mmCIF file of C-alpha atoms in Angstrom:
data_model
loop_
_atom_site.group_PDB
_atom_site.id
_atom_site.type_symbol
_atom_site.label_atom_id
_atom_site.label_comp_id
_atom_site.label_asym_id
_atom_site.label_seq_id
_atom_site.Cartn_x
_atom_site.Cartn_y
_atom_site.Cartn_z
ATOM 1 C CA MET A 889 2.075 31.765 8.801
ATOM 2 C CA ARG A 890 1.987 31.104 5.042
ATOM 3 C CA PHE A 891 5.105 29.288 5.286
ATOM 4 C CA LEU A 892 3.891 27.142 8.073
ATOM 5 C CA VAL A 893 0.755 26.228 6.169
ATOM 6 C CA TYR A 894 2.885 25.198 2.853
ATOM 7 C CA PHE A 895 5.409 23.363 5.423
ATOM 8 C CA SER A 896 2.360 21.396 6.789
ATOM 9 C CA LEU A 897 1.074 20.429 3.342
ATOM 10 C CA LEU A 898 4.490 19.344 2.135
ATOM 11 C CA ILE A 899 4.531 17.281 4.879
ATOM 12 C CA LEU A 900 1.346 15.725 4.498
ATOM 13 C CA ILE A 901 1.909 15.272 0.831
ATOM 14 C CA ILE A 902 5.357 13.327 1.787
ATOM 15 C CA GLY A 903 3.428 11.336 4.280
ATOM 16 C CA CYS A 904 0.681 10.462 2.002
ATOM 17 C CA LYS A 905 3.511 9.573 -0.672
ATOM 18 C CA HIS A 906 5.191 7.272 1.854
ATOM 19 C CA SER A 907 1.866 5.596 3.016
ATOM 20 C CA GLN A 908 1.099 4.882 -0.847
ATOM 21 C CA LYS A 909 4.386 3.613 -1.612
ATOM 22 C CA LYS A 910 4.228 1.232 1.513
ATOM 23 C CA LEU A 911 0.772 0.227 0.576
ATOM 24 C CA LEU A 912 1.893 -0.498 -3.065
ATOM 25 C CA ALA A 913 4.937 -2.586 -1.731
ATOM 26 C CA MET A 914 2.447 -4.444 0.334
ATOM 27 C CA ASN A 915 0.018 -5.136 -2.185
ATOM 28 C CA THR A 916 2.836 -6.483 -4.443
ATOM 29 C CA LYS A 917 3.299 -9.362 -2.083
ATOM 30 C CA VAL A 918 0.821 -12.118 -2.803
ATOM 31 C CA VAL A 919 -0.406 -14.941 -0.547
ATOM 32 C CA ILE A 920 -1.229 -18.186 -2.145
ATOM 33 C CA ALA A 921 -3.069 -20.730 -0.082
ATOM 34 C CA HIS A 922 -1.141 -23.897 -0.450
ATOM 35 C CA ARG A 923 -3.670 -26.787 -0.874
ATOM 36 C CA GLY A 924 -6.021 -24.599 0.709
ATOM 37 C CA ALA A 925 -5.931 -24.048 4.361
ATOM 38 C CA SER A 926 -3.902 -27.072 4.759
ATOM 39 C CA GLY A 927 -2.469 -26.335 8.082
ATOM 40 C CA TYR A 928 -5.753 -26.621 9.808
ATOM 41 C CA LEU A 929 -7.660 -29.081 7.619
ATOM 42 C CA PRO A 930 -7.276 -32.084 5.279
ATOM 43 C CA GLU A 931 -5.403 -30.479 1.998
ATOM 44 C CA HIS A 932 -7.497 -29.854 -1.059
ATOM 45 C CA THR A 933 -10.904 -30.565 0.567
ATOM 46 C CA MET A 934 -13.684 -28.018 -0.181
ATOM 47 C CA GLU A 935 -13.638 -27.477 3.782
ATOM 48 C CA ALA A 936 -10.002 -26.325 3.402
ATOM 49 C CA LYS A 937 -10.549 -24.136 0.558
ATOM 50 C CA ALA A 938 -13.803 -22.383 2.159
ATOM 51 C CA MET A 939 -11.423 -21.845 5.432
ATOM 52 C CA ALA A 940 -8.704 -20.385 3.085
ATOM 53 C CA TYR A 941 -10.820 -18.301 1.088
ATOM 54 C CA ALA A 942 -12.035 -16.766 4.430
ATOM 55 C CA MET A 943 -8.538 -15.716 5.419
ATOM 56 C CA LYS A 944 -8.646 -13.599 2.357
ATOM 57 C CA PRO A 945 -5.316 -14.663 0.748
ATOM 58 C CA ASP A 946 -4.867 -13.469 -2.957
ATOM 59 C CA TYR A 947 -4.911 -16.921 -4.590
ATOM 60 C CA LEU A 948 -6.090 -20.488 -3.456
ATOM 61 C CA GLU A 949 -4.104 -23.370 -5.294
ATOM 62 C CA GLN A 950 -5.511 -26.212 -7.275
ATOM 63 C CA ASP A 951 -3.358 -29.418 -7.847
ATOM 64 C CA LEU A 952 -5.004 -31.135 -10.707
ATOM 65 C CA VAL A 953 -5.075 -34.813 -12.037
ATOM 66 C CA LEU A 954 -7.355 -36.343 -14.324
ATOM 67 C CA SER A 955 -9.884 -39.217 -13.726
ATOM 68 C CA LYS A 956 -10.485 -41.952 -15.714
ATOM 69 C CA ASP A 957 -13.237 -40.054 -17.448
ATOM 70 C CA ASP A 958 -11.021 -37.125 -17.897
ATOM 71 C CA VAL A 959 -12.558 -34.986 -14.909
ATOM 72 C CA PRO A 960 -9.841 -32.951 -13.449
ATOM 73 C CA ILE A 961 -9.722 -33.838 -9.874
ATOM 74 C CA VAL A 962 -8.121 -31.561 -7.034
ATOM 75 C CA ILE A 963 -5.541 -33.509 -5.357
ATOM 76 C CA HIS A 964 -1.914 -33.114 -4.884
ATOM 77 C CA ASP A 965 -0.529 -36.312 -6.724
ATOM 78 C CA ILE A 966 -1.354 -38.716 -9.049
ATOM 79 C CA TYR A 967 -1.795 -41.380 -6.050
ATOM 80 C CA LEU A 968 -4.854 -41.694 -4.019
ATOM 81 C CA ASP A 969 -3.571 -44.096 -1.155
ATOM 82 C CA ASP A 970 -1.747 -41.320 1.146
ATOM 83 C CA VAL A 971 -4.894 -39.019 1.350
ATOM 84 C CA THR A 972 -7.724 -41.447 1.064
ATOM 85 C CA ASP A 973 -9.007 -44.815 2.103
ATOM 86 C CA VAL A 974 -8.901 -46.215 -1.373
ATOM 87 C CA ALA A 975 -6.946 -49.222 -0.046
ATOM 88 C CA GLU A 976 -9.940 -50.312 2.134
ATOM 89 C CA LYS A 977 -12.544 -49.416 -0.464
ATOM 90 C CA PHE A 978 -10.895 -50.634 -3.588
ATOM 91 C CA PRO A 979 -8.381 -53.080 -2.615
ATOM 92 C CA ASN A 980 -7.914 -54.936 -5.757
ATOM 93 C CA ARG A 981 -7.610 -51.923 -7.713
ATOM 94 C CA LYS A 982 -3.934 -51.116 -6.862
ATOM 95 C CA ARG A 983 -1.421 -51.254 -9.596
ATOM 96 C CA PRO A 984 1.611 -53.735 -9.760
ATOM 97 C CA ASP A 985 3.777 -51.130 -7.885
ATOM 98 C CA GLY A 986 1.151 -51.433 -5.022
ATOM 99 C CA ARG A 987 -0.190 -47.828 -5.654
ATOM 100 C CA PHE A 988 -3.550 -46.612 -6.338
ATOM 101 C CA TYR A 989 -3.693 -43.982 -9.234
ATOM 102 C CA VAL A 990 -6.392 -41.455 -9.470
ATOM 103 C CA ILE A 991 -6.517 -41.853 -13.339
ATOM 104 C CA ASP A 992 -7.987 -45.454 -12.640
ATOM 105 C CA PHE A 993 -11.120 -44.560 -11.184
ATOM 106 C CA THR A 994 -14.121 -42.507 -12.625
ATOM 107 C CA PHE A 995 -15.277 -39.553 -10.838
ATOM 108 C CA ASP A 996 -18.302 -41.180 -9.559
ATOM 109 C CA GLU A 997 -15.939 -44.065 -7.901
ATOM 110 C CA LEU A 998 -13.635 -41.275 -6.582
ATOM 111 C CA GLN A 999 -16.703 -39.621 -4.684
ATOM 112 C CA GLN A 1000 -16.984 -42.864 -2.729
ATOM 113 C CA LEU A 1001 -13.681 -42.274 -0.944
ATOM 114 C CA ASN A 1002 -12.957 -40.680 2.071
ATOM 115 C CA VAL A 1003 -10.100 -37.862 2.280
ATOM 116 C CA THR A 1004 -7.987 -37.653 5.471
ATOM 117 C CA GLU A 1005 -4.828 -35.619 6.546
ATOM 118 C CA ARG A 1006 -1.933 -36.725 4.513
ATOM 119 C CA PHE A 1007 -0.185 -40.031 5.814
ATOM 120 C CA ASP A 1008 2.598 -42.744 4.770
ATOM 121 C CA PRO A 1009 0.553 -45.435 2.929
ATOM 122 C CA LYS A 1010 3.159 -47.945 4.119
ATOM 123 C CA THR A 1011 3.132 -47.129 8.011
ATOM 124 C CA GLY A 1012 0.031 -45.374 8.014
ATOM 125 C CA LYS A 1013 1.492 -42.543 10.073
ATOM 126 C CA GLN A 1014 0.376 -39.082 9.596
ATOM 127 C CA PHE A 1015 3.029 -36.416 8.099
ATOM 128 C CA TYR A 1016 2.326 -33.730 10.155
ATOM 129 C CA PRO A 1017 1.302 -34.881 13.560
ATOM 130 C CA ASN A 1018 -0.210 -31.852 15.061
ATOM 131 C CA ARG A 1019 -2.695 -31.106 12.300
ATOM 132 C CA PHE A 1020 -6.198 -32.227 11.853
ATOM 133 C CA PRO A 1021 -6.358 -35.822 13.141
ATOM 134 C CA LYS A 1022 -6.012 -38.739 10.578
ATOM 135 C CA GLY A 1023 -9.393 -40.649 9.918
ATOM 136 C CA LYS A 1024 -11.353 -38.045 11.514
ATOM 137 C CA GLY A 1025 -14.235 -35.859 9.798
ATOM 138 C CA SER A 1026 -15.923 -36.720 6.747
ATOM 139 C CA PHE A 1027 -14.083 -35.017 3.641
ATOM 140 C CA LYS A 1028 -14.604 -35.776 0.117
ATOM 141 C CA LEU A 1029 -12.657 -35.293 -3.281
ATOM 142 C CA HIS A 1030 -13.838 -32.779 -6.053
ATOM 143 C CA SER A 1031 -13.414 -31.603 -9.553
ATOM 144 C CA LEU A 1032 -11.814 -28.304 -10.655
ATOM 145 C CA GLN A 1033 -15.230 -27.188 -11.987
ATOM 146 C CA GLN A 1034 -16.765 -27.464 -8.249
ATOM 147 C CA GLU A 1035 -13.750 -25.696 -6.806
ATOM 148 C CA ILE A 1036 -14.114 -22.623 -9.443
ATOM 149 C CA GLU A 1037 -17.728 -22.480 -8.868
ATOM 150 C CA LEU A 1038 -17.291 -22.324 -4.942
ATOM 151 C CA ILE A 1039 -14.665 -19.484 -5.351
ATOM 152 C CA GLN A 1040 -16.526 -17.595 -7.943
ATOM 153 C CA GLY A 1041 -19.618 -17.837 -5.960
ATOM 154 C CA LEU A 1042 -17.807 -16.541 -2.928
ATOM 155 C CA ASN A 1043 -16.326 -13.795 -4.729
ATOM 156 C CA LYS A 1044 -19.826 -12.601 -5.916
ATOM 157 C CA SER A 1045 -21.414 -13.105 -2.577
ATOM 158 C CA THR A 1046 -18.512 -11.362 -0.604
ATOM 159 C CA GLY A 1047 -17.286 -8.803 -3.101
ATOM 160 C CA ASN A 1048 -13.825 -10.122 -2.838
ATOM 161 C CA SER A 1049 -11.762 -10.901 -6.080
ATOM 162 C CA ILE A 1050 -9.930 -14.076 -4.903
ATOM 163 C CA GLY A 1051 -7.749 -15.711 -7.635
ATOM 164 C CA ILE A 1052 -7.043 -19.352 -8.541
ATOM 165 C CA TYR A 1053 -3.608 -20.917 -9.253
ATOM 166 C CA PRO A 1054 -4.134 -24.466 -10.759
ATOM 167 C CA GLU A 1055 -1.060 -26.875 -11.157
ATOM 168 C CA ILE A 1056 -1.360 -29.616 -13.563
ATOM 169 C CA LYS A 1057 0.428 -32.744 -12.065
ATOM 170 C CA ASP A 1058 2.785 -35.086 -14.065
ATOM 171 C CA PRO A 1059 1.357 -34.203 -17.758
ATOM 172 C CA ALA A 1060 4.092 -36.638 -19.150
ATOM 173 C CA PHE A 1061 2.219 -39.462 -16.980
ATOM 174 C CA HIS A 1062 -0.994 -38.212 -18.469
ATOM 175 C CA HIS A 1063 0.353 -38.414 -22.060
ATOM 176 C CA THR A 1064 1.532 -41.884 -21.532
ATOM 177 C CA ASN A 1065 -1.966 -42.691 -20.505
ATOM 178 C CA GLY A 1066 -3.418 -41.227 -23.524
ATOM 179 C CA LYS A 1067 -4.818 -37.823 -21.815
ATOM 180 C CA ASP A 1068 -3.814 -34.414 -22.271
ATOM 181 C CA ILE A 1069 -4.322 -32.627 -18.994
ATOM 182 C CA ALA A 1070 -3.278 -29.472 -20.171
ATOM 183 C CA LYS A 1071 -5.668 -29.185 -23.009
ATOM 184 C CA ILE A 1072 -8.449 -30.393 -20.920
ATOM 185 C CA THR A 1073 -7.618 -27.946 -17.946
ATOM 186 C CA LEU A 1074 -7.283 -25.002 -20.086
ATOM 187 C CA ASN A 1075 -10.634 -25.519 -21.746
ATOM 188 C CA ILE A 1076 -12.455 -25.625 -18.423
ATOM 189 C CA LEU A 1077 -10.429 -22.557 -17.548
ATOM 190 C CA THR A 1078 -11.716 -20.831 -20.610
ATOM 191 C CA GLU A 1079 -15.224 -21.621 -20.004
ATOM 192 C CA TYR A 1080 -15.098 -20.172 -16.491
ATOM 193 C CA GLY A 1081 -13.516 -16.844 -17.950
ATOM 194 C CA TYR A 1082 -9.920 -17.492 -17.000
ATOM 195 C CA LYS A 1083 -8.186 -16.489 -20.566
ATOM 196 C CA THR A 1084 -5.829 -13.547 -19.864
ATOM 197 C CA LYS A 1085 -3.206 -12.538 -17.422
ATOM 198 C CA ASN A 1086 -5.879 -9.979 -15.986
ATOM 199 C CA ASP A 1087 -8.451 -13.032 -14.803
ATOM 200 C CA LYS A 1088 -6.880 -13.884 -11.519
ATOM 201 C CA CYS A 1089 -5.770 -17.416 -12.664
ATOM 202 C CA ILE A 1090 -2.132 -18.255 -12.612
ATOM 203 C CA PHE A 1091 -1.295 -21.571 -14.208
ATOM 204 C CA GLN A 1092 1.876 -23.669 -13.220
ATOM 205 C CA CYS A 1093 3.509 -26.697 -13.922
ATOM 206 C CA PHE A 1094 7.034 -28.404 -13.156
ATOM 207 C CA ASP A 1095 7.239 -29.831 -16.434
ATOM 208 C CA ALA A 1096 9.163 -27.164 -18.512
ATOM 209 C CA LYS A 1097 8.296 -28.554 -21.967
ATOM 210 C CA GLU A 1098 4.612 -28.759 -21.268
ATOM 211 C CA LEU A 1099 4.367 -25.215 -19.655
ATOM 212 C CA GLU A 1100 6.227 -23.888 -22.895
ATOM 213 C CA ARG A 1101 3.639 -25.954 -24.960
ATOM 214 C CA VAL A 1102 0.789 -24.421 -23.000
ATOM 215 C CA ARG A 1103 1.902 -20.903 -24.103
ATOM 216 C CA LYS A 1104 3.082 -21.689 -27.789
ATOM 217 C CA GLU A 1105 1.155 -24.356 -29.113
ATOM 218 C CA LEU A 1106 -2.071 -24.268 -27.005
ATOM 219 C CA ASN A 1107 -1.614 -20.544 -27.288
ATOM 220 C CA SER A 1108 -2.696 -19.885 -23.646
ATOM 221 C CA ASP A 1109 -2.544 -16.080 -22.463
ATOM 222 C CA LEU A 1110 -2.654 -16.866 -18.904
ATOM 223 C CA PHE A 1111 0.042 -15.835 -16.360
ATOM 224 C CA LEU A 1112 2.289 -18.749 -16.393
ATOM 225 C CA VAL A 1113 4.541 -19.773 -13.571
ATOM 226 C CA GLN A 1114 7.464 -22.348 -13.956
ATOM 227 C CA LEU A 1115 7.691 -24.587 -10.925
ATOM 228 C CA ILE A 1116 11.544 -25.605 -10.135
ATOM 229 C CA GLU A 1117 12.503 -28.297 -7.884
ATOM 230 C CA PHE A 1118 16.309 -28.700 -8.336
ATOM 231 C CA PRO A 1119 19.145 -26.167 -7.984
ATOM 232 C CA GLU A 1120 20.485 -26.819 -11.549
ATOM 233 C CA GLU A 1121 17.098 -25.401 -12.804
ATOM 234 C CA ALA A 1122 18.003 -22.020 -11.634
ATOM 235 C CA ASN A 1123 20.528 -21.841 -14.428
ATOM 236 C CA HIS A 1124 17.573 -21.771 -17.058
ATOM 237 C CA LEU A 1125 15.917 -18.641 -16.327
ATOM 238 C CA ASP A 1126 16.605 -17.314 -19.795
ATOM 239 C CA TYR A 1127 14.686 -20.290 -21.169
ATOM 240 C CA TYR A 1128 11.904 -19.795 -18.643
ATOM 241 C CA ALA A 1129 11.469 -16.345 -19.606
ATOM 242 C CA LYS A 1130 10.635 -16.933 -23.417
ATOM 243 C CA TYR A 1131 7.318 -18.358 -22.311
ATOM 244 C CA ALA A 1132 6.603 -17.802 -18.576
ATOM 245 C CA ASP A 1133 5.901 -15.109 -16.379
ATOM 246 C CA GLY A 1134 7.188 -16.152 -13.146
ATOM 247 C CA ILE A 1135 8.990 -18.962 -11.365
ATOM 248 C CA SER A 1136 8.178 -20.788 -8.204
ATOM 249 C CA PRO A 1137 11.366 -22.526 -6.534
ATOM 250 C CA TRP A 1138 11.812 -24.342 -3.308
ATOM 251 C CA TYR A 1139 12.186 -21.694 -0.676
ATOM 252 C CA LYS A 1140 15.937 -23.184 0.148
ATOM 253 C CA GLN A 1141 16.964 -22.492 -3.253
ATOM 254 C CA ILE A 1142 16.804 -18.970 -2.259
ATOM 255 C CA LEU A 1143 18.739 -19.241 0.811
ATOM 256 C CA ASP A 1144 22.749 -19.105 0.650
ATOM 257 C CA LYS A 1145 24.239 -18.887 4.266
ATOM 258 C CA LYS A 1146 23.776 -17.141 7.557
ATOM 259 C CA GLU A 1147 26.614 -14.531 8.406
ATOM 260 C CA ASN A 1148 26.655 -12.514 11.721
ATOM 261 C CA ASP A 1149 22.904 -13.398 12.011
ATOM 262 C CA THR A 1150 22.110 -12.038 8.506
ATOM 263 C CA TRP A 1151 20.931 -14.241 5.724
ATOM 264 C CA GLN A 1152 22.899 -14.277 2.612
ATOM 265 C CA PHE A 1153 20.875 -15.297 -0.771
ATOM 266 C CA THR A 1154 21.537 -17.047 -3.871
ATOM 267 C CA PRO A 1155 21.275 -14.723 -7.069
ATOM 268 C CA LEU A 1156 18.046 -16.718 -7.993
ATOM 269 C CA VAL A 1157 15.490 -13.578 -7.112
ATOM 270 C CA GLU A 1158 17.663 -10.766 -8.416
ATOM 271 C CA ASN A 1159 18.505 -12.780 -11.822
ATOM 272 C CA ALA A 1160 14.563 -13.782 -12.268
ATOM 273 C CA HIS A 1161 13.560 -10.074 -11.471
ATOM 274 C CA LYS A 1162 16.180 -8.976 -14.160
ATOM 275 C CA LEU A 1163 14.251 -11.095 -16.558
ATOM 276 C CA GLY A 1164 10.865 -9.697 -15.502
ATOM 277 C CA LEU A 1165 9.977 -12.781 -13.612
ATOM 278 C CA LYS A 1166 8.019 -12.750 -10.691
ATOM 279 C CA VAL A 1167 9.195 -15.227 -7.890
ATOM 280 C CA HIS A 1168 6.552 -17.388 -5.541
ATOM 281 C CA PRO A 1169 8.630 -19.954 -3.473
ATOM 282 C CA TYR A 1170 6.915 -22.879 -1.885
ATOM 283 C CA THR A 1171 6.313 -23.772 0.738
ATOM 284 C CA PHE A 1172 6.064 -21.878 3.927
ATOM 285 C CA ARG A 1173 4.784 -23.792 6.890
ATOM 286 C CA ALA A 1174 4.430 -22.535 10.488
ATOM 287 C CA ASP A 1175 4.784 -26.231 11.940
ATOM 288 C CA GLN A 1176 7.968 -26.647 9.860
ATOM 289 C CA LEU A 1177 10.537 -23.750 10.607
ATOM 290 C CA ASP A 1178 13.859 -25.614 10.084
ATOM 291 C CA GLU A 1179 16.247 -22.639 9.928
ATOM 292 C CA PHE A 1180 13.844 -19.996 11.296
ATOM 293 C CA SER A 1181 12.882 -19.204 15.054
ATOM 294 C CA SER A 1182 9.484 -17.842 14.114
ATOM 295 C CA PHE A 1183 7.078 -17.974 11.041
ATOM 296 C CA GLU A 1184 7.132 -14.330 11.038
ATOM 297 C CA GLU A 1185 11.069 -14.362 10.851
ATOM 298 C CA MET A 1186 10.586 -16.566 7.782
ATOM 299 C CA LEU A 1187 8.162 -14.554 6.031
ATOM 300 C CA GLN A 1188 10.434 -11.288 6.845
ATOM 301 C CA VAL A 1189 13.350 -12.923 5.155
ATOM 302 C CA PHE A 1190 11.653 -14.108 2.352
ATOM 303 C CA LEU A 1191 9.313 -11.471 1.487
ATOM 304 C CA PHE A 1192 11.193 -8.455 2.384
ATOM 305 C CA GLU A 1193 14.952 -9.248 2.561
ATOM 306 C CA ALA A 1194 15.248 -11.710 -0.404
ATOM 307 C CA ASP A 1195 12.293 -9.687 -2.090
ATOM 308 C CA VAL A 1196 10.364 -12.484 -3.481
ATOM 309 C CA ASP A 1197 6.998 -11.394 -4.825
ATOM 310 C CA GLY A 1198 4.698 -13.940 -3.035
ATOM 311 C CA CYS A 1199 4.644 -17.263 -1.362
ATOM 312 C CA PHE A 1200 2.736 -20.663 -0.944
ATOM 313 C CA THR A 1201 1.744 -21.324 2.512
ATOM 314 C CA ASP A 1202 -0.174 -23.876 4.505
ATOM 315 C CA PHE A 1203 -0.930 -21.205 6.809
ATOM 316 C CA PRO A 1204 -2.457 -18.115 4.540
ATOM 317 C CA ASP A 1205 -3.907 -16.533 7.700
ATOM 318 C CA LYS A 1206 -0.624 -15.993 9.405
ATOM 319 C CA ALA A 1207 0.979 -14.588 5.908
ATOM 320 C CA VAL A 1208 -2.131 -12.119 5.514
ATOM 321 C CA GLU A 1209 -2.015 -10.822 9.109
ATOM 322 C CA PHE A 1210 1.875 -10.532 8.667
ATOM 323 C CA LEU A 1211 1.624 -8.457 5.576
ATOM 324 C CA ALA A 1212 -1.204 -6.345 7.186
ATOM 325 C CA THR A 1213 1.498 -5.112 9.765
ATOM 326 C CA LYS A 1214 3.831 -3.909 7.047
#
């Protein structure tokens, strides 16, 4: 009888440890809402961020570009004419290259623009035809400060602890125009309590020299992620590890080939992990599956077979639901 009791307790303990390990493994995989819930609403709008927040990802992403009066605007690129009606509102404000730049408008002027689903400014054609209809609704641009206050306010009212994941866009372009986007952004983050790796703020940039500057010259103790776009950049992991805590590659840089219905992977993730770098690939889209038969297959391949640490996705609800089943 005593043996049966001990045996039952042993099975229970083993089961609990297995459950704890499974839960721990799941919790180490983070979901980043890419430009908010951008699969459902126009990217980087407050509405897309509020919807994404309700889906309970780990982080919401903020791409940042400075306005003429040095306000960090949450927008994906330095241009305005592929997500707003700037060409209609301010037709004479384009530069010689025919583009309209965020940096040429004050924050008050930017507030006059309507934001829409991303489109090709040359043809007017919507990039993702099955998403929110272009030109519909009433959406506006907003500042980093406004978004932080939304997220922090919701964290307080809901009891959640969802983080922010800001990216400074094209710092070299800003420097050329006499602006230090890194310093301005870091000052704002500090003001709102984002100072260390424990503050649920991950800071990212494609420009390696600028991200290194953020760590070494501007003395930031935030969790830093080096975005990488081109395959050859995967050869610089040793350099990135000197200042960054993680990398964010295009997801196809992780795929090698498929043999007998099984994906083979490049050494990128393994090499990054050996250096202590987290890996958060971009961008997982349920309406752009490419090599995969389903979004669930895509998530399974990367999060568990390739063993990445998280993912950027336009559909954070689907990624959160997928991880909840693991």
